[in-house]
Amino acid sequence: MFLNWSGDGKTLCAVMEDGKCELYALSGRSLKRSGEYNMGDKPTGACARISHVLPEKSLLDGDVDSLKTKNNLSSFEELGKMNGLTTPVQMPTAMKHSFVVSTEGGVLHLIEQDGTGTKLCQLDYRVEFVSHYHQKELLIALASDLMLYHFNILPDSTIKERLKVKLNGKPGSTVIVLKENLLLISHQERDLRVWNLETEENGTISLQSAKGYSADDAVLCMDYSKKKGTSIPNKI
């Protein structure tokens, strides 16, 4: 079972082992069931999603939402580049909250707060990890064949692939953590891959003997703090 609160803390999504997703709205101090969605497959992961949507009336000429959809754009930054602007288009937006759930069969589902849902895409293998980086509206998924995907969900609930890369490592050994703007990837070996989602740069940190690590040490779990240094010796 997976439990996820929406970004605004008003909706709870409970994903059952049989693939049924139940949505509960927070009303005062109690929860009231607001909807249900059935995926028809065993879930493997779930995450909350925050997206930014335009108000119905735009200050720009024409309908920007329609323009973004028509041109397969996923962000106002891309819209600005298309129009030759050096800075992203700044528009008043509202936050929309939803959920993404992954399954054994490799399907990613988008579920709204009212319980309505849609199939986003079908991957080739079981989805091992799914998370959402809200600042860039970036959906991250890892399949069991170690293929890592970065997607943008478009306004019409279709999906745009931004990146697809094969990771090195043994299937079933990969651990992924999304903290702040960093995607941390470990294959339970001596190396830790660090991926900056803002700059799109990535690099590797290795356990060094000079730092007190032995030849048998491996990265099994990880976390991230903006504070430099650590008070725990020989730990990452």
Coordinates of C-alpha atoms in Angstrom, one line a residue, residues 16-223:
M16 CA -4.1 -0.6 -2.6
E17 CA -2.2 -3.8 -3.6
D18 CA -5.0 -4.8 -6.0
G19 CA -4.5 -1.6 -8.0
K20 CA -7.4 0.4 -6.5
C21 CA -6.8 4.0 -5.7
E22 CA -9.0 5.7 -3.2
L23 CA -9.0 9.5 -2.8
Y24 CA -10.0 11.2 0.5
A25 CA -10.6 14.9 0.9
L26 CA -9.7 16.6 4.2
S27 CA -12.8 18.2 5.8
G28 CA -12.1 19.8 9.1
R29 CA -10.5 17.1 11.2
S30 CA -11.9 14.2 9.2
L31 CA -11.4 12.6 5.8
K32 CA -14.3 12.1 3.3
R33 CA -14.0 9.8 0.4
S34 CA -13.9 11.9 -2.8
G35 CA -13.2 9.4 -5.6
E36 CA -11.8 6.1 -6.7
Y37 CA -9.7 4.9 -9.7
N38 CA -8.9 1.3 -10.6
M39 CA -5.6 0.7 -12.5
G40 CA -6.2 -3.1 -13.0
D41 CA -2.6 -3.9 -12.1
K42 CA -0.4 -4.2 -9.0
P43 CA 1.2 -0.8 -8.0
T44 CA 4.9 -0.4 -7.6
G45 CA 5.1 3.3 -6.6
A46 CA 3.3 6.5 -6.2
C47 CA 4.0 10.2 -5.9
A48 CA 2.3 13.6 -5.6
R49 CA 2.5 16.0 -8.5
I50 CA 2.2 19.8 -8.5
S51 CA 1.7 21.5 -11.9
H52 CA 1.1 25.2 -12.8
V53 CA -1.9 26.1 -14.9
L54 CA -3.1 29.3 -16.4
P55 CA -6.3 31.1 -15.5
E56 CA -9.1 31.0 -18.0
K57 CA -8.4 34.4 -19.4
S58 CA -4.8 35.2 -20.5
L59 CA -3.1 38.6 -20.7
L60 CA -1.3 37.4 -23.8
D61 CA -2.8 37.5 -27.3
G62 CA -4.6 34.2 -27.9
D63 CA -5.0 31.2 -25.6
V64 CA -1.6 30.2 -24.2
D65 CA -2.8 26.9 -23.0
S66 CA -4.0 26.0 -26.5
L67 CA -0.7 27.3 -27.9
K68 CA 1.3 25.2 -25.6
T69 CA -0.7 22.1 -26.4
K70 CA -0.7 22.7 -30.1
N71 CA 3.1 23.1 -30.2
N72 CA 3.7 20.2 -27.7
L73 CA 5.2 22.5 -25.2
S74 CA 5.5 21.6 -21.5
S75 CA 6.6 24.9 -19.9
F76 CA 6.4 28.6 -20.2
E77 CA 10.2 28.6 -20.6
E78 CA 9.8 26.7 -23.9
L79 CA 7.0 29.1 -25.0
G80 CA 9.3 32.0 -24.4
K81 CA 12.1 30.4 -26.5
M82 CA 9.7 29.7 -29.3
N83 CA 8.8 33.4 -29.5
G84 CA 12.4 34.5 -29.4
L85 CA 12.4 35.7 -25.8
T86 CA 15.5 35.6 -23.7
T87 CA 13.6 35.2 -20.5
P88 CA 10.7 32.8 -19.6
V89 CA 7.2 34.0 -20.1
Q90 CA 5.9 35.3 -16.7
M91 CA 2.2 34.6 -16.2
P92 CA 0.0 34.4 -13.2
T93 CA -0.6 30.7 -12.6
A94 CA -2.5 28.5 -10.1
M95 CA -1.2 25.2 -8.7
K96 CA -2.9 22.0 -9.6
H97 CA -2.5 18.9 -7.5
S98 CA -2.6 15.3 -8.7
F99 CA -0.9 11.9 -8.3
V100 CA 1.1 9.6 -10.5
V101 CA 1.1 5.8 -9.8
S102 CA 3.3 3.2 -11.4
T103 CA 2.5 -0.5 -12.0
E104 CA 4.1 -4.0 -12.4
G105 CA 3.1 -3.9 -16.1
G106 CA 5.1 -0.7 -16.7
V107 CA 2.2 1.7 -16.9
L108 CA 2.2 5.2 -15.4
H109 CA -1.2 6.6 -14.4
L110 CA -2.2 10.2 -13.7
I111 CA -4.9 10.5 -11.0
E112 CA -6.7 13.7 -10.2
Q113 CA -8.0 14.8 -6.8
D114 CA -11.6 13.8 -7.7
G115 CA -10.5 10.2 -8.5
T116 CA -10.6 10.6 -12.3
G117 CA -7.5 9.2 -14.0
T118 CA -5.8 8.4 -17.3
K119 CA -3.1 6.2 -18.6
L120 CA 0.0 8.4 -19.3
C121 CA 2.3 5.9 -21.0
Q122 CA 3.4 2.3 -21.2
L123 CA 7.1 1.5 -20.5
D124 CA 8.7 -1.8 -21.6
Y125 CA 9.3 -3.1 -18.1
R126 CA 8.1 -3.0 -14.5
V127 CA 8.5 0.5 -13.0
E128 CA 10.8 0.4 -10.0
F129 CA 10.8 4.1 -9.0
V130 CA 8.6 7.1 -9.7
S131 CA 8.8 10.6 -8.4
H132 CA 8.1 14.2 -9.4
Y133 CA 10.3 17.3 -9.3
H134 CA 7.8 20.0 -8.9
Q135 CA 10.0 23.0 -9.8
K136 CA 10.5 21.8 -13.4
E137 CA 7.3 19.7 -13.5
L138 CA 9.6 16.7 -14.2
L139 CA 8.3 13.2 -13.8
I140 CA 11.1 10.7 -13.1
A141 CA 10.7 6.9 -13.6
L142 CA 13.1 4.0 -13.5
A143 CA 12.2 0.7 -15.1
S144 CA 13.5 -2.7 -14.1
D145 CA 15.8 -2.9 -17.1
L146 CA 17.6 0.1 -15.5
M147 CA 16.3 2.6 -18.1
L148 CA 15.8 6.0 -16.5
Y149 CA 13.2 8.4 -17.9
H150 CA 12.5 12.1 -17.5
F151 CA 9.0 13.1 -18.7
N152 CA 6.9 16.3 -18.8
I153 CA 3.2 15.9 -18.5
L154 CA 1.5 18.2 -21.0
P155 CA -1.7 20.2 -20.4
D156 CA -3.8 17.6 -22.3
S157 CA -2.5 14.8 -20.0
T158 CA -0.3 13.3 -22.6
I159 CA 3.4 12.8 -21.9
K160 CA 6.6 14.2 -23.5
E161 CA 9.9 12.2 -23.1
R162 CA 12.8 14.6 -22.2
L163 CA 15.5 12.0 -21.4
K164 CA 16.0 8.3 -21.7
V165 CA 19.3 6.8 -20.5
K166 CA 20.4 3.3 -19.5
L167 CA 22.1 3.1 -16.1
N168 CA 25.0 0.8 -15.2
G169 CA 24.4 -1.7 -12.5
K170 CA 22.7 -5.0 -11.6
P171 CA 18.9 -5.1 -11.9
G172 CA 17.2 -5.1 -8.6
S173 CA 20.1 -3.4 -6.8
T174 CA 19.4 0.3 -7.7
V175 CA 18.4 2.7 -5.0
I176 CA 17.1 6.2 -6.0
V177 CA 16.4 9.2 -3.7
L178 CA 15.1 12.6 -4.9
K179 CA 16.0 15.3 -2.4
E180 CA 15.7 19.0 -3.1
N181 CA 17.0 19.4 -6.7
L182 CA 19.3 16.3 -6.5
L183 CA 18.6 12.8 -7.8
L184 CA 20.8 10.4 -5.9
I185 CA 21.4 7.0 -7.6
S186 CA 23.2 4.0 -5.9
H187 CA 23.7 0.5 -7.2
Q188 CA 24.9 -0.7 -3.8
E189 CA 28.5 -0.4 -4.9
R190 CA 31.2 2.1 -4.0
D191 CA 29.9 4.9 -6.4
L192 CA 27.1 7.3 -5.9
R193 CA 25.7 9.1 -8.9
V194 CA 24.5 12.7 -8.2
W195 CA 22.2 14.3 -10.8
N196 CA 21.4 18.0 -10.5
L197 CA 17.9 18.4 -12.0
E198 CA 18.2 22.2 -12.2
T199 CA 21.5 22.4 -14.1
E200 CA 21.1 18.9 -15.7
E201 CA 24.7 18.2 -14.7
N202 CA 25.7 14.9 -13.1
G203 CA 28.7 13.3 -11.5
T204 CA 30.0 10.5 -9.3
I205 CA 31.1 10.4 -5.7
S206 CA 33.1 7.4 -4.6
L207 CA 34.0 5.9 -1.3
Q208 CA 37.7 6.6 -0.9
S209 CA 40.1 4.7 1.2
A210 CA 41.7 8.0 2.2
K211 CA 38.5 8.9 3.9
G212 CA 38.5 5.7 6.0
Y213 CA 36.4 3.4 3.9
S214 CA 37.4 -0.2 3.4
A215 CA 37.4 -2.2 0.1
D216 CA 34.1 -3.9 1.2
D217 CA 32.1 -0.8 1.9
A218 CA 29.2 0.1 -0.4
V219 CA 26.5 2.8 -0.6
L220 CA 23.3 1.2 0.7
C221 CA 21.2 4.3 1.5
M222 CA 21.7 8.0 1.3
D223 CA 20.2 11.4 2.1

